[in-house]
mmCIF file of C-alpha atoms in Angstrom:
data_model
loop_
_atom_site.group_PDB
_atom_site.id
_atom_site.type_symbol
_atom_site.label_atom_id
_atom_site.label_comp_id
_atom_site.label_asym_id
_atom_site.label_seq_id
_atom_site.Cartn_x
_atom_site.Cartn_y
_atom_site.Cartn_z
ATOM 1 C CA MET A 1 -78.938 -110.462 50.681
ATOM 2 C CA GLY A 2 -76.992 -110.935 47.520
ATOM 3 C CA ARG A 3 -75.797 -107.874 45.699
ATOM 4 C CA TYR A 4 -78.284 -105.532 47.391
ATOM 5 C CA ASN A 5 -77.604 -104.002 50.781
ATOM 6 C CA PHE A 6 -80.609 -102.630 52.691
ATOM 7 C CA ALA A 7 -78.751 -101.934 55.919
ATOM 8 C CA PRO A 8 -78.690 -98.124 55.388
ATOM 9 C CA GLN A 9 -82.474 -98.065 55.209
ATOM 10 C CA ASN A 10 -82.699 -99.595 58.695
ATOM 11 C CA VAL A 11 -80.639 -96.839 60.325
ATOM 12 C CA HIS A 12 -83.711 -94.680 61.051
ATOM 13 C CA LYS A 13 -85.624 -97.694 62.371
ATOM 14 C CA GLN A 14 -82.844 -98.721 64.752
ATOM 15 C CA ALA A 15 -82.438 -95.138 65.971
ATOM 16 C CA THR A 16 -86.187 -94.965 66.680
ATOM 17 C CA LEU A 17 -86.008 -98.158 68.746
ATOM 18 C CA LEU A 18 -83.091 -96.788 70.744
ATOM 19 C CA LEU A 19 -84.964 -93.556 71.429
ATOM 20 C CA ASP A 20 -88.090 -95.449 72.547
ATOM 21 C CA ALA A 21 -86.008 -97.602 74.874
ATOM 22 C CA LYS A 22 -84.309 -94.435 76.191
ATOM 23 C CA ARG A 23 -80.905 -95.767 75.205
ATOM 24 C CA MET A 24 -80.179 -92.457 73.519
ATOM 25 C CA PRO A 25 -80.692 -89.234 75.493
ATOM 26 C CA ALA A 26 -81.557 -87.121 72.439
ATOM 27 C CA PRO A 27 -82.037 -87.753 68.738
ATOM 28 C CA PRO A 28 -78.921 -87.136 66.654
ATOM 29 C CA PRO A 29 -78.862 -84.220 64.181
ATOM 30 C CA TRP A 30 -79.279 -86.511 61.173
ATOM 31 C CA TYR A 31 -82.362 -88.281 62.594
ATOM 32 C CA PRO A 32 -85.084 -86.097 60.970
ATOM 33 C CA VAL A 33 -83.166 -85.854 57.696
ATOM 34 C CA ILE A 34 -82.863 -89.627 57.294
ATOM 35 C CA GLY A 35 -86.524 -89.993 58.245
ATOM 36 C CA THR A 36 -87.514 -87.642 55.429
ATOM 37 C CA ILE A 37 -84.971 -88.781 52.834
ATOM 38 C CA PRO A 38 -83.909 -92.360 53.565
ATOM 39 C CA PRO A 39 -80.598 -93.449 52.027
ATOM 40 C CA SER A 40 -80.804 -95.847 49.146
ATOM 41 C CA THR A 41 -77.196 -97.149 49.239
ATOM 42 C CA ARG A 42 -74.678 -97.959 51.893
ATOM 43 C CA LEU A 43 -73.151 -95.051 53.726
ATOM 44 C CA THR A 44 -69.515 -96.064 53.317
ATOM 45 C CA ARG A 45 -67.801 -95.712 49.972
ATOM 46 C CA PRO A 46 -66.092 -98.949 48.918
ATOM 47 C CA ALA A 47 -62.482 -98.923 47.854
ATOM 48 C CA LEU A 48 -62.003 -98.896 44.124
ATOM 49 C CA GLN A 49 -60.442 -102.150 43.009
ATOM 50 C CA ARG A 50 -59.345 -102.977 39.534
ATOM 51 C CA PRO A 51 -60.572 -106.321 38.227
ATOM 52 C CA GLN A 52 -57.773 -108.844 38.184
ATOM 53 C CA ARG A 53 -57.737 -111.841 35.962
ATOM 54 C CA PRO A 54 -56.955 -115.189 37.548
ATOM 55 C CA GLY A 55 -53.345 -116.188 37.101
ATOM 56 C CA LYS A 56 -52.209 -112.642 36.315
ATOM 57 C CA LYS A 57 -49.655 -110.846 38.476
ATOM 58 C CA ALA A 58 -50.570 -107.668 40.288
ATOM 59 C CA SER A 59 -49.912 -104.444 38.457
ATOM 60 C CA LYS A 60 -46.847 -102.378 39.385
ATOM 61 C CA LEU A 61 -48.678 -99.139 38.717
ATOM 62 C CA PHE A 62 -48.721 -98.093 42.381
ATOM 63 C CA LYS A 63 -45.308 -99.505 43.274
ATOM 64 C CA PRO A 64 -42.863 -96.731 44.221
ATOM 65 C CA LEU A 65 -39.988 -96.293 41.837
ATOM 66 C CA SER A 66 -36.393 -96.801 42.880
ATOM 67 C CA LEU A 67 -34.986 -93.288 42.601
ATOM 68 C CA GLN A 68 -31.249 -93.058 42.083
ATOM 69 C CA TYR A 69 -29.189 -89.897 42.011
ATOM 70 C CA THR A 70 -25.592 -89.300 41.027
ATOM 71 C CA GLU A 71 -24.878 -87.691 44.386
ATOM 72 C CA ASP A 72 -25.709 -90.927 46.210
ATOM 73 C CA GLN A 73 -22.713 -92.755 44.748
ATOM 74 C CA LEU A 74 -20.478 -89.735 45.330
ATOM 75 C CA ARG A 75 -21.633 -89.480 48.948
ATOM 76 C CA TRP A 76 -20.996 -93.166 49.527
ATOM 77 C CA GLU A 77 -17.445 -92.904 48.205
ATOM 78 C CA TYR A 78 -16.614 -89.704 50.082
ATOM 79 C CA TYR A 79 -18.010 -90.743 53.475
ATOM 80 C CA ASN A 80 -16.464 -94.166 53.085
ATOM 81 C CA ASP A 81 -13.062 -92.449 52.821
ATOM 82 C CA HIS A 82 -13.904 -89.891 55.544
ATOM 83 C CA PRO A 83 -16.111 -91.653 58.135
ATOM 84 C CA TRP A 84 -15.416 -89.059 60.849
ATOM 85 C CA GLU A 85 -16.880 -86.362 58.632
ATOM 86 C CA LEU A 86 -20.325 -87.499 59.789
ATOM 87 C CA ALA A 87 -19.357 -86.712 63.398
ATOM 88 C CA ARG A 88 -18.911 -83.012 62.651
ATOM 89 C CA PRO A 89 -21.897 -80.893 63.748
ATOM 90 C CA ARG A 90 -23.866 -79.299 60.930
ATOM 91 C CA VAL A 91 -26.642 -76.748 60.699
ATOM 92 C CA VAL A 92 -29.378 -78.040 58.383
ATOM 93 C CA LEU A 93 -31.833 -75.206 59.040
ATOM 94 C CA GLU A 94 -32.771 -73.115 56.000
ATOM 95 C CA ASP A 95 -34.983 -70.070 55.604
ATOM 96 C CA ASP A 96 -36.935 -71.086 52.516
ATOM 97 C CA GLY A 97 -35.340 -74.392 51.491
ATOM 98 C CA ARG A 98 -33.782 -72.889 48.346
ATOM 99 C CA ASP A 99 -30.260 -72.240 49.565
ATOM 100 C CA ARG A 100 -28.891 -74.686 47.015
ATOM 101 C CA GLU A 101 -29.963 -72.367 44.199
ATOM 102 C CA ARG A 102 -27.906 -69.502 45.610
ATOM 103 C CA TRP A 103 -24.546 -71.266 45.818
ATOM 104 C CA ASP A 104 -22.185 -71.153 42.866
ATOM 105 C CA TRP A 105 -20.251 -74.422 42.788
ATOM 106 C CA SER A 106 -18.093 -73.245 39.916
ATOM 107 C CA LEU A 107 -16.079 -71.352 42.531
ATOM 108 C CA PRO A 108 -13.460 -73.366 44.434
ATOM 109 C CA LEU A 109 -14.180 -74.202 48.052
ATOM 110 C CA ASP A 110 -11.172 -72.146 49.116
ATOM 111 C CA TYR A 111 -12.112 -69.138 46.988
ATOM 112 C CA ASN A 112 -12.262 -66.957 50.102
ATOM 113 C CA LEU A 113 -8.475 -67.386 50.368
ATOM 114 C CA ARG A 114 -7.799 -66.272 46.800
ATOM 115 C CA ARG A 115 -8.429 -62.545 46.978
ATOM 116 C CA PRO A 116 -6.374 -60.970 44.168
ATOM 117 C CA ASN A 117 -4.068 -58.080 44.844
ATOM 118 C CA ILE A 118 -4.842 -54.602 43.628
ATOM 119 C CA GLY A 119 -4.199 -54.381 39.905
ATOM 120 C CA HIS A 120 -4.419 -58.136 39.367
ATOM 121 C CA LYS A 121 -7.209 -60.551 38.432
ATOM 122 C CA ASP A 122 -7.903 -64.096 39.446
ATOM 123 C CA GLU A 123 -8.590 -67.114 37.229
ATOM 124 C CA PHE A 124 -12.244 -66.064 36.853
ATOM 125 C CA GLY A 125 -11.370 -62.557 35.637
ATOM 126 C CA ASN A 126 -12.358 -60.796 38.876
ATOM 127 C CA ASP A 127 -10.264 -58.074 40.425
ATOM 128 C CA HIS A 128 -10.309 -57.302 44.141
ATOM 129 C CA ARG A 129 -13.599 -55.407 43.829
ATOM 130 C CA GLY A 130 -15.222 -58.167 41.787
ATOM 131 C CA TRP A 131 -13.987 -60.674 44.351
ATOM 132 C CA ASP A 132 -15.667 -58.641 47.099
ATOM 133 C CA ARG A 133 -18.957 -58.596 45.190
ATOM 134 C CA VAL A 134 -18.832 -62.364 44.685
ATOM 135 C CA MET A 135 -18.035 -63.059 48.324
ATOM 136 C CA GLN A 136 -20.964 -60.932 49.480
ATOM 137 C CA LYS A 137 -23.240 -63.629 48.048
ATOM 138 C CA GLN A 138 -21.067 -66.731 48.482
ATOM 139 C CA SER A 139 -19.508 -66.080 51.891
ATOM 140 C CA ALA A 140 -22.356 -67.927 53.646
ATOM 141 C CA ARG A 141 -21.828 -71.045 51.542
ATOM 142 C CA PRO A 142 -21.180 -73.963 53.934
ATOM 143 C CA ILE A 143 -17.812 -75.661 53.511
ATOM 144 C CA ASN A 144 -18.200 -79.281 54.624
ATOM 145 C CA GLY A 145 -18.423 -82.783 53.203
ATOM 146 C CA GLU A 146 -21.603 -82.032 51.276
ATOM 147 C CA SER A 147 -19.827 -79.100 49.626
ATOM 148 C CA VAL A 148 -17.151 -81.490 48.382
ATOM 149 C CA ILE A 149 -19.840 -83.674 46.811
ATOM 150 C CA GLN A 150 -21.549 -80.735 45.084
ATOM 151 C CA ARG A 151 -18.232 -79.363 43.851
ATOM 152 C CA TRP A 152 -17.232 -82.835 42.655
ATOM 153 C CA GLN A 153 -20.465 -83.225 40.711
ATOM 154 C CA TYR A 154 -20.044 -79.797 39.109
ATOM 155 C CA LEU A 155 -16.538 -80.666 37.926
ATOM 156 C CA LEU A 156 -17.779 -83.943 36.453
ATOM 157 C CA THR A 157 -20.596 -82.314 34.479
ATOM 158 C CA HIS A 158 -18.902 -79.072 33.362
ATOM 159 C CA THR A 159 -15.266 -80.059 32.857
ATOM 160 C CA GLN A 160 -13.314 -82.803 31.141
ATOM 161 C CA LEU A 161 -11.740 -84.055 34.367
ATOM 162 C CA SER A 162 -12.021 -87.678 35.337
ATOM 163 C CA SER A 163 -13.840 -88.734 38.475
ATOM 164 C CA ALA A 164 -10.624 -89.303 40.435
ATOM 165 C CA ALA A 165 -9.105 -85.972 39.349
ATOM 166 C CA ALA A 166 -12.280 -84.037 40.191
ATOM 167 C CA TYR A 167 -12.472 -85.786 43.569
ATOM 168 C CA ASP A 168 -8.867 -84.893 44.390
ATOM 169 C CA MET A 169 -9.393 -81.265 43.403
ATOM 170 C CA ALA A 170 -12.548 -80.888 45.515
ATOM 171 C CA ARG A 171 -11.180 -82.527 48.650
ATOM 172 C CA LYS A 172 -7.852 -80.650 48.467
ATOM 173 C CA GLU A 173 -9.774 -77.382 48.323
ATOM 174 C CA LEU A 174 -11.613 -78.459 51.477
ATOM 175 C CA TYR A 175 -8.355 -79.410 53.200
ATOM 176 C CA ARG A 176 -6.795 -76.051 52.324
ATOM 177 C CA HIS A 177 -9.801 -74.157 53.685
ATOM 178 C CA ARG A 178 -9.876 -76.094 56.957
ATOM 179 C CA HIS A 179 -6.134 -75.810 57.438
ATOM 180 C CA TYR A 180 -6.381 -72.043 57.113
ATOM 181 C CA LYS A 181 -9.269 -71.880 59.601
ATOM 182 C CA GLU A 182 -7.460 -74.045 62.147
ATOM 183 C CA VAL A 183 -4.304 -71.930 61.914
ATOM 184 C CA GLU A 184 -6.380 -68.766 62.233
ATOM 185 C CA LEU A 185 -8.085 -70.040 65.398
ATOM 186 C CA ARG A 186 -4.779 -71.169 66.883
ATOM 187 C CA VAL A 187 -3.134 -67.805 66.255
ATOM 188 C CA ALA A 188 -6.128 -65.964 67.724
ATOM 189 C CA ARG A 189 -5.954 -68.142 70.840
ATOM 190 C CA GLU A 190 -2.239 -67.538 71.305
ATOM 191 C CA GLU A 191 -2.677 -63.787 70.852
ATOM 192 C CA ALA A 192 -5.474 -63.748 73.415
ATOM 193 C CA GLN A 193 -3.389 -65.721 75.910
ATOM 194 C CA ALA A 194 -0.477 -63.347 75.371
ATOM 195 C CA THR A 195 -2.687 -60.433 76.431
ATOM 196 C CA GLY A 196 -3.859 -62.173 79.618
ATOM 197 C CA ALA A 197 -6.896 -64.142 78.478
ATOM 198 C CA TYR A 198 -7.616 -67.463 80.173
ATOM 199 C CA PHE A 199 -9.335 -70.387 78.512
ATOM 200 C CA GLY A 200 -10.816 -73.342 80.297
ATOM 201 C CA LEU A 201 -10.238 -76.956 79.486
ATOM 202 C CA GLY A 202 -10.975 -77.998 75.962
ATOM 203 C CA PRO A 203 -13.005 -81.038 74.954
ATOM 204 C CA LEU A 204 -9.872 -83.190 74.639
ATOM 205 C CA GLU A 205 -8.643 -82.294 78.131
ATOM 206 C CA VAL A 206 -12.071 -82.928 79.640
ATOM 207 C CA GLY A 207 -12.218 -86.293 77.897
ATOM 208 C CA GLU A 208 -8.788 -87.250 79.250
ATOM 209 C CA LEU A 209 -9.844 -86.377 82.804
ATOM 210 C CA LEU A 210 -13.001 -88.448 82.530
ATOM 211 C CA GLU A 211 -11.033 -91.349 81.083
ATOM 212 C CA ASP A 212 -8.451 -91.211 83.902
ATOM 213 C CA ARG A 213 -11.208 -91.115 86.514
ATOM 214 C CA ALA A 214 -12.959 -94.107 84.994
ATOM 215 C CA TYR A 215 -9.649 -96.003 84.826
ATOM 216 C CA GLU A 216 -8.882 -95.363 88.514
ATOM 217 C CA ASN A 217 -12.367 -96.514 89.523
ATOM 218 C CA TRP A 218 -11.955 -99.667 87.498
ATOM 219 C CA LYS A 219 -8.514 -100.260 89.012
ATOM 220 C CA GLN A 220 -9.861 -100.075 92.581
ATOM 221 C CA TRP A 221 -12.712 -102.400 91.661
ATOM 222 C CA ALA A 222 -10.286 -104.901 90.090
ATOM 223 C CA ILE A 223 -8.076 -104.892 93.219
ATOM 224 C CA LYS A 224 -11.064 -105.620 95.469
ATOM 225 C CA GLN A 225 -12.266 -108.404 93.205
ATOM 226 C CA THR A 226 -8.796 -109.987 93.124
ATOM 227 C CA GLN A 227 -8.492 -109.899 96.918
ATOM 228 C CA ALA A 228 -11.945 -111.424 97.313
ATOM 229 C CA LEU A 229 -11.111 -114.257 94.909
ATOM 230 C CA ARG A 230 -7.832 -114.998 96.705
ATOM 231 C CA ALA A 231 -9.561 -115.095 100.088
ATOM 232 C CA LEU A 232 -12.248 -117.391 98.723
ATOM 233 C CA SER A 233 -9.728 -119.779 97.177
ATOM 234 C CA GLY A 234 -7.640 -119.856 100.407
ATOM 235 C CA SER A 235 -10.632 -120.700 102.585
ATOM 236 C CA ALA A 236 -11.743 -123.461 100.240
ATOM 237 C CA TYR A 237 -8.330 -125.178 100.175
ATOM 238 C CA SER A 238 -8.252 -128.286 102.441
ATOM 239 C CA GLY A 239 -4.948 -130.036 101.556
ATOM 240 C CA VAL A 240 -1.831 -130.665 103.768
ATOM 241 C CA ASP A 241 0.949 -128.179 103.345
ATOM 242 C CA ASP A 242 3.801 -130.369 104.739
ATOM 243 C CA ALA A 243 4.643 -132.913 102.108
ATOM 244 C CA SER A 244 6.863 -134.904 104.525
ATOM 245 C CA ALA A 245 3.908 -135.657 106.778
ATOM 246 C CA VAL A 246 2.191 -137.605 104.084
ATOM 247 C CA GLU A 247 2.624 -141.320 104.649
ATOM 248 C CA ILE A 248 2.446 -143.636 101.710
ATOM 249 C CA GLN A 249 0.793 -146.894 102.633
ATOM 250 C CA GLU A 250 1.688 -149.811 100.465
ATOM 251 C CA PRO A 251 -1.026 -152.389 99.794
ATOM 252 C CA GLU A 252 -0.833 -155.545 101.922
ATOM 253 C CA GLN A 253 0.392 -158.603 100.079
ATOM 254 C CA ALA A 254 -1.344 -161.898 100.797
ATOM 255 C CA GLU A 255 0.801 -164.771 102.049
ATOM 256 C CA PRO A 256 1.459 -167.562 99.550
ATOM 257 C CA GLN A 257 -0.916 -170.494 100.051
ATOM 258 C CA ALA A 258 0.367 -174.005 100.377
ATOM 259 C CA VAL A 259 -0.219 -176.104 97.335
ATOM 260 C CA GLY A 260 -1.804 -179.458 98.174
ATOM 261 C CA ASP A 261 -1.333 -182.845 96.591
ATOM 262 C CA SER A 262 -4.394 -182.398 94.446
ATOM 263 C CA VAL A 263 -3.116 -180.318 91.585
ATOM 264 C CA PRO A 264 -4.982 -180.193 88.315
ATOM 265 C CA GLY A 265 -2.915 -180.958 85.282
ATOM 266 C CA SER A 266 -0.681 -183.473 87.122
ATOM 267 C CA ARG A 267 -0.472 -187.234 86.697
ATOM 268 C CA THR A 268 -2.677 -187.979 89.669
ATOM 269 C CA GLY A 269 -5.176 -185.317 88.685
ATOM 270 C CA GLN A 270 -7.516 -183.421 90.938
ATOM 271 C CA THR A 271 -9.610 -185.183 93.519
ATOM 272 C CA ALA A 272 -13.323 -184.853 92.911
ATOM 273 C CA LYS A 273 -15.146 -183.035 95.681
ATOM 274 C CA GLY A 274 -18.926 -183.038 95.977
ATOM 275 C CA GLY A 275 -21.163 -183.546 92.993
ATOM 276 C CA ALA A 276 -23.842 -186.147 92.309
ATOM 277 C CA ALA A 277 -23.396 -189.769 93.397
ATOM 278 C CA VAL A 278 -22.481 -192.246 90.718
ATOM 279 C CA ARG A 279 -25.133 -194.890 90.090
ATOM 280 C CA PRO A 280 -24.015 -198.529 90.229
#
């Protein structure tokens, strides 16, 4: 009906017809209200659309922006050099989501190994007591690949080091920390075994056993398949084994035919045989 829409005004009328025909068990709650105050416009709110001129491209006002961070490039370079770093298990659970604000990335990743002796100070001016106070807050800082990226970014923004030098410093601090932890675990294991402790198979030993079992199963399956193929090829072979029993039959040569007196190409020529009679 053009620009006017009277469909909302017919809602009460259609509901009355349904009630009279007993298609509705009871009137809906809005039935008396619409009967008293009929709606003057449509019930649904149309979507707001901006007028667009013909031939004009759509506006990019609502298009999401391409957000780029410095850490993205650093992460790509680090995990491209250390792909197995992604296979290490990590705990991503946080209490309030603000753990990043508590970590001090100005401290090296192996700062827990640099406790100064009594009467001495470290490169940050902390003695052994100051080191203890710092580690009370920073001891829970995770040391993983993401820590290398954060430390790398801090060195780029707060020092005069180049990107390669800052990257080498951050990853070497991680290597030193992990080397110390691995040696510590190995020594603790050897000390426990020396006092009678018994440890089960590790993940590498369990993996080797599973690999050996799978290889033996595959080997038995391959042997059965090879035997089946040999038996099938032997039963399908229909040739003669004894080569001496094979007789070679030469093709029969026809006896030379006698050449008659009538030879084409000679002086007498070839005698005509058959053909149509010659008219006188």
